[in-house]
């Protein structure tokens, strides 16, 4: 991960906008400067763009996953976002705190003995299962179906690495499952978001069936793939900095500010999703031609060396105007939930394991372009 940050800093030192080759061979502009990244995310001449391989997908599958708010512009965007926005407000989300704490405790309790005796992969044992449990409970996905989600959503965010065939196979299985879930909720509604969306779909002409599956697909992928890495990257950064873990363990009231800084310093999302220029225009000294693809480097922008102190970890930074959750109309809908999960997860880990340490010297980063993830996070409290 250090290598990734070094490269982004080097790019920023030579300018805010760069020509890059994406993994599937497409050439795109990558915006790495902080001010320019914020400007690009609200630039009306940049519209949302489907991934390049979308047109090679079976049309039914393409329509069942690509009709979400994240894939469309105004006015469709507003209509789709409004349908779920109320479920993700800070007030609504704060009510989930006791349940998130309970899920956290259930996962951490059995780790206590093991982490003292041997090394434990904190991603597999904690950072992954917690967010998946939370988003699945919100959407009413039964427990026995959750295991597949890791495979499916990993395939989604790593589509450019694994190739079209593997991506389409995972997406098809995911959509088949969503169709079953929607049918089950239609038959027997429950107190969950899926049932509420099915009622919205059936009760008015606000939502098509494909928009419904796309919405659920987005919520399930976005709702956990990122939060897993918020928790894992936060722990990784804190354990790597001399004394940072112990300092925070002794001052847990500083966790909320620390979570913001960890989101800024080593957030879970490297780049925005794809945008396309709808006309030719000048942007930050570069001519962007109509039809050009543009990506916003959120990780790079957050540590833009052109901004004083941006390369330094400051756990009490305030104000902290990072763009780890994006900016503009597509600003992360789940940010209040992600923050709450991150704060509860970190506070609980610090309280239970004040002497946690990394169990291996080097931890490998996942190769994808979209997500900033570690492959595993082996930790222990065993004295060396
Ligand atoms: C959008 C980051 C957690 C749901 C986004 C975007 C970013 C982001 C950067 C905008 C992408 C773009 O403009 O191309 C994150 C991070 C998270 C996180 C860093 C965790 C730390 C969540 C959670 C949910 C969620 C828990 C829960 C449901 C969404 C949705 C959108 C979105 C629905 C699309 C919003 C729109 O298009 O209006 N997220 N996210 N995210 N995120 Fe998150």
Short mmCIF file of C-alpha atoms in Angstrom, two decimals, residues 16 23 35-36 54 65 85-86 93 106 120 136 160 194 225 241 249 270 281 285 310 341 368:
data_model
loop_
_atom_site.label_atom_id
_atom_site.label_comp_id
_atom_site.label_asym_id
_atom_site.label_seq_id
_atom_site.Cartn_x
_atom_site.Cartn_y
_atom_site.Cartn_z
CA UNK A 16 -3.25 17.18 -11.22
CA UNK A 23 -6.46 -2.73 -16.73
CA UNK A 35 -9.10 20.72 -5.69
CA UNK A 36 -9.37 19.28 -9.19
CA UNK A 54 -20.86 -3.72 -20.05
CA UNK A 65 -27.28 -4.55 -12.52
CA UNK A 85 -32.31 8.02 1.27
CA UNK A 86 -34.51 8.00 4.39
CA UNK A 93 -28.59 4.74 11.20
CA UNK A 106 -20.39 -11.84 19.01
CA UNK A 120 -5.63 -14.50 13.38
CA UNK A 136 -27.80 -8.24 5.05
CA UNK A 160 -11.30 -5.43 -14.52
CA UNK A 194 -36.10 -5.07 0.49
CA UNK A 225 -16.84 -4.27 0.19
CA UNK A 241 2.64 3.70 13.52
CA UNK A 249 -6.77 2.58 23.30
CA UNK A 270 -8.94 4.32 -4.66
CA UNK A 281 -13.73 21.24 -22.49
CA UNK A 285 -5.05 22.96 -18.04
CA UNK A 310 -1.63 16.04 3.64
CA UNK A 341 -19.59 0.61 11.86
CA UNK A 368 -7.53 -3.98 -7.98
#
